Amino acid sequence: MNPLAPPPGPHSGGLSGSVGVRRPRIVLVLGGGGMRGMAHIGVLKAMHRLGIHYDAVVGTSIGALVGAMAAGRYSIERMEQLIQDIEKGDYFQLNFLKFLMKGARAPSMYRGERFRERLAEILPAQGFDELPVPFFCNAVRLETGGAVFWGSPGFRQIPLIDAVYSSCALPGIFEPYSDGEFHYMDGGIVDPVALRFARTLAPDVIIAVDITIKAAMKTPDYKSRVMSTLLRAFEIAEEVVAEQNLHMHADYRVALIQPKVGHLARFDFQDVANVVRLGEEEALKTLTAHAATRDLVTQEIVEGLACPVTPRDYVAIRIDSEACIGCGICEMVCETDAFWARGPKATVRKLSNYECTRDHACQRNCPTGAIKLSNL
């Protein structure tokens, strides 16, 4: 059975309402990144405004939480109301008793039971086979280090709450999910933007939302504390994995949305409505300009948007020659040969880089901040 076979209803119509024209099959990939993932709601809001539907949802961590609601066909209004009611205390209650009794042997810093209770209030009551839209989310099996995708063949019987919890269970923050044989934790450890899995579903178009921290988008302030150090280390590893995924799997079929929410801390519960707005704005700009999705939007809708529609099929690259020290790291990390660093200063070979995967690796790794990217 093809998981992307369109069900009856909005999915079954032709492209832009035309008769006999098949609408492209679209997989929506929602990445991990803590409360920055509230931008996913904005992306869904933008897709609704543009009339772009999705045929399957793949979520990681916070993307699994939002993705499950999207697969359950929650209205945008309902999702917005649910996230507006979220408070930090809903998810983070310290394991005081376990710490007192077990100390360093305690399984986690916060109570996973409280998190699961909140998930039960938020998530659809259906199982994977009952959701209106095919849904998948990933987790890491701690015993083997391998990834699993709940919702795929052989992994469909797990309750939706357990699947989403396991995908969100950050190491040390919440205790792992156990099925009695193995333990599972946050899928972002190995695959924060699950493009590789999405491609196995054989879609025509992938709309992917990457909310890992990008150096080009103002990273949050780091504080020298145990928890801050652990979370920052996790985020750095997460970003490196995301870079590799984009290098390998972000081709012309992938409309990549990168909301500018990198300034937010992972568990920043302030101004959630603004995070939603940033996700919507970035999605509108990307989806109306990217070659894979722009033809899905009617000109009438485009003309009614407040945001400008500008070509974003290349990334502009510049190097500050005064700041450059000729270390060669930019040439080393760029997978599209955009830099030449064989002299005292690096130079840009592709000022308008149409092959750039928007992984931001060059700017993140530049030790002097000499590289500037634009048209992102």
Tab-separated table of C-alpha atoms in Angstrom, residues 28-208:
chain	number	residue	atom	x	y	z
A	28	LEU	CA	6.089	17.575	5.125
A	29	VAL	CA	9.213	17.178	7.294
A	30	LEU	CA	9.187	18.999	10.645
A	31	GLY	CA	12.569	19.134	12.356
A	32	GLY	CA	13.653	19.165	15.990
A	33	GLY	CA	14.725	22.179	18.043
A	34	GLY	CA	12.793	22.616	21.288
A	35	MET	CA	10.390	25.515	21.602
A	36	ARG	CA	11.724	26.970	18.360
A	37	GLY	CA	9.494	24.288	16.858
A	38	MET	CA	6.456	26.458	17.492
A	39	ALA	CA	7.505	27.967	14.158
A	40	HIS	CA	6.094	24.753	12.635
A	41	ILE	CA	2.617	26.052	13.450
A	42	GLY	CA	3.400	29.141	11.389
A	43	VAL	CA	4.561	26.979	8.485
A	44	LEU	CA	1.294	25.041	8.583
A	45	LYS	CA	-0.563	28.344	8.712
A	46	ALA	CA	1.277	29.547	5.605
A	47	MET	CA	0.593	26.308	3.733
A	48	HIS	CA	-3.102	26.654	4.551
A	49	ARG	CA	-3.127	30.247	3.242
A	50	LEU	CA	-1.388	29.175	0.041
A	51	GLY	CA	-3.623	26.142	-0.519
A	52	ILE	CA	-0.707	23.682	-0.345
A	53	HIS	CA	-1.664	20.283	1.078
A	54	TYR	CA	0.534	17.511	2.478
A	55	ASP	CA	0.155	13.770	1.958
A	56	ALA	CA	2.334	12.580	4.845
A	57	VAL	CA	4.097	14.117	7.838
A	58	VAL	CA	7.517	13.144	9.213
A	59	GLY	CA	8.427	14.661	12.577
A	60	THR	CA	11.432	14.783	14.871
A	61	SER	CA	11.242	15.769	18.554
A	62	ILE	CA	9.095	18.939	18.749
A	63	GLY	CA	8.354	18.309	15.075
A	64	ALA	CA	6.802	14.991	16.109
A	65	LEU	CA	4.493	16.781	18.553
A	66	VAL	CA	3.326	19.362	16.018
A	67	GLY	CA	3.353	16.785	13.228
A	68	ALA	CA	1.017	14.468	15.110
A	69	MET	CA	-1.483	17.295	15.474
A	70	ALA	CA	-1.132	18.111	11.770
A	71	ALA	CA	-1.642	14.446	10.823
A	72	GLY	CA	-4.717	14.432	13.046
A	73	ARG	CA	-6.091	17.309	10.968
A	74	TYR	CA	-6.222	19.781	13.832
A	75	SER	CA	-7.331	23.204	12.686
A	76	ILE	CA	-4.747	25.985	12.759
A	77	GLU	CA	-6.880	27.774	15.332
A	78	ARG	CA	-6.889	24.733	17.617
A	79	MET	CA	-3.130	24.275	17.364
A	80	GLU	CA	-2.511	27.945	18.088
A	81	GLN	CA	-4.777	27.798	21.132
A	82	LEU	CA	-3.034	24.701	22.455
A	83	ILE	CA	0.418	26.219	22.202
A	84	GLN	CA	-0.699	29.529	23.699
A	85	ASP	CA	-1.730	27.584	26.805
A	86	ILE	CA	1.667	25.904	27.135
A	87	GLU	CA	3.738	26.916	30.126
A	88	LYS	CA	7.167	25.754	31.169
A	89	GLY	CA	5.712	24.003	34.197
A	90	ASP	CA	3.634	21.811	31.914
A	91	TYR	CA	6.749	19.959	30.849
A	92	PHE	CA	9.490	20.611	33.361
A	93	GLN	CA	8.944	19.458	36.912
A	94	LEU	CA	12.128	18.396	38.664
A	95	ASN	CA	12.535	14.825	39.869
A	96	PHE	CA	13.230	15.991	43.422
A	97	LEU	CA	12.299	12.684	45.047
A	98	LYS	CA	14.328	10.575	42.651
A	99	PHE	CA	17.327	12.883	43.026
A	100	LEU	CA	17.101	12.660	46.807
A	101	MET	CA	16.875	8.874	46.702
A	102	LYS	CA	19.198	8.052	43.802
A	103	GLY	CA	21.377	11.092	43.191
A	104	ALA	CA	23.393	10.646	39.997
A	105	ARG	CA	21.601	7.320	39.385
A	106	ALA	CA	18.308	9.117	38.775
A	107	PRO	CA	17.093	8.450	35.195
A	108	SER	CA	16.404	12.106	34.333
A	109	MET	CA	16.291	15.650	35.625
A	110	TYR	CA	12.579	16.165	34.946
A	111	ARG	CA	9.486	14.041	35.388
A	112	GLY	CA	8.568	12.293	32.190
A	113	GLU	CA	5.175	11.381	33.669
A	114	ARG	CA	4.082	15.019	33.692
A	115	PHE	CA	5.195	15.456	30.096
A	116	ARG	CA	3.229	12.358	29.067
A	117	GLU	CA	0.129	13.654	30.862
A	118	ARG	CA	0.333	16.864	28.852
A	119	LEU	CA	0.813	14.909	25.623
A	120	ALA	CA	-2.343	12.920	26.411
A	121	GLU	CA	-4.260	16.206	26.614
A	122	ILE	CA	-2.848	17.524	23.336
A	123	LEU	CA	-2.410	14.625	20.902
A	124	PRO	CA	-5.084	12.909	18.786
A	125	ALA	CA	-6.671	9.851	20.378
A	126	GLN	CA	-6.182	7.769	17.205
A	127	GLY	CA	-3.465	5.227	16.562
A	128	PHE	CA	-1.154	5.382	13.548
A	129	ASP	CA	-3.589	3.384	11.379
A	130	GLU	CA	-6.469	5.727	12.245
A	131	LEU	CA	-4.852	9.103	11.573
A	132	PRO	CA	-6.305	10.957	8.566
A	133	VAL	CA	-2.803	11.557	7.181
A	134	PRO	CA	0.139	9.093	7.315
A	135	PHE	CA	2.465	10.101	10.149
A	136	PHE	CA	5.984	9.032	11.097
A	137	CYS	CA	8.339	10.137	13.865
A	138	ASN	CA	11.810	8.998	14.785
A	139	ALA	CA	13.589	7.947	17.955
A	140	VAL	CA	16.980	6.449	18.805
A	141	ARG	CA	17.315	2.981	20.305
A	142	LEU	CA	19.896	3.434	23.064
A	143	GLU	CA	21.044	-0.188	23.161
A	144	THR	CA	22.027	-0.287	19.476
A	145	GLY	CA	22.358	3.382	18.513
A	146	GLY	CA	20.024	2.768	15.580
A	147	ALA	CA	17.089	4.946	14.550
A	148	VAL	CA	13.500	3.755	14.328
A	149	PHE	CA	10.624	5.500	12.596
A	150	TRP	CA	7.362	4.916	14.413
A	151	GLY	CA	4.533	4.567	11.907
A	152	SER	CA	6.603	2.598	9.414
A	153	PRO	CA	6.029	-1.155	8.830
A	154	GLY	CA	6.741	-3.105	12.009
A	155	PHE	CA	6.546	0.029	14.162
A	156	ARG	CA	2.859	0.939	13.958
A	157	GLN	CA	1.409	-0.711	17.054
A	158	ILE	CA	2.959	1.672	19.574
A	159	PRO	CA	0.509	4.195	21.098
A	160	LEU	CA	0.866	7.643	19.556
A	161	ILE	CA	1.663	9.190	22.955
A	162	ASP	CA	4.578	6.798	23.489
A	163	ALA	CA	5.915	7.413	19.977
A	164	VAL	CA	5.871	11.202	20.341
A	165	TYR	CA	7.236	11.052	23.883
A	166	SER	CA	10.186	8.919	22.765
A	167	SER	CA	10.911	11.300	19.890
A	168	CYS	CA	10.935	14.254	22.316
A	169	ALA	CA	12.835	12.633	25.217
A	170	LEU	CA	16.057	14.640	25.352
A	171	PRO	CA	18.991	12.800	26.947
A	172	GLY	CA	19.121	13.476	30.673
A	173	ILE	CA	16.081	15.765	30.555
A	174	PHE	CA	13.359	13.111	30.371
A	175	GLU	CA	13.781	9.409	31.056
A	176	PRO	CA	13.872	7.188	27.954
A	177	TYR	CA	10.767	5.428	26.712
A	178	SER	CA	10.980	1.666	27.282
A	179	ASP	CA	9.001	-0.955	25.385
A	180	GLY	CA	10.152	-3.617	27.823
A	181	GLU	CA	13.084	-4.650	25.654
A	182	PHE	CA	14.755	-1.460	24.420
A	183	HIS	CA	14.986	2.186	25.473
A	184	TYR	CA	14.307	5.064	23.064
A	185	MET	CA	15.220	8.748	23.103
A	186	ASP	CA	15.051	11.962	21.055
A	187	GLY	CA	15.315	11.293	17.312
A	188	GLY	CA	17.247	14.540	16.836
A	189	ILE	CA	20.341	12.803	18.200
A	190	VAL	CA	20.881	11.148	14.811
A	191	ASP	CA	18.411	12.780	12.404
A	192	PRO	CA	17.069	16.251	13.293
A	193	VAL	CA	15.687	16.872	9.766
A	194	ALA	CA	14.564	13.488	8.455
A	195	LEU	CA	15.009	14.056	4.716
A	196	ARG	CA	16.544	10.643	4.151
A	197	PHE	CA	13.462	8.851	5.451
A	198	ALA	CA	11.108	11.246	3.654
A	199	ARG	CA	12.722	10.328	0.343
A	200	THR	CA	11.892	6.646	0.903
A	201	LEU	CA	8.212	7.609	0.647
A	202	ALA	CA	8.868	8.578	-3.007
A	203	PRO	CA	7.162	11.997	-2.947
A	204	ASP	CA	7.248	14.494	-5.784
A	205	VAL	CA	8.038	17.358	-3.400
A	206	ILE	CA	9.414	17.553	0.141
A	207	ILE	CA	8.688	20.617	2.258
A	208	ALA	CA	11.254	20.524	5.063
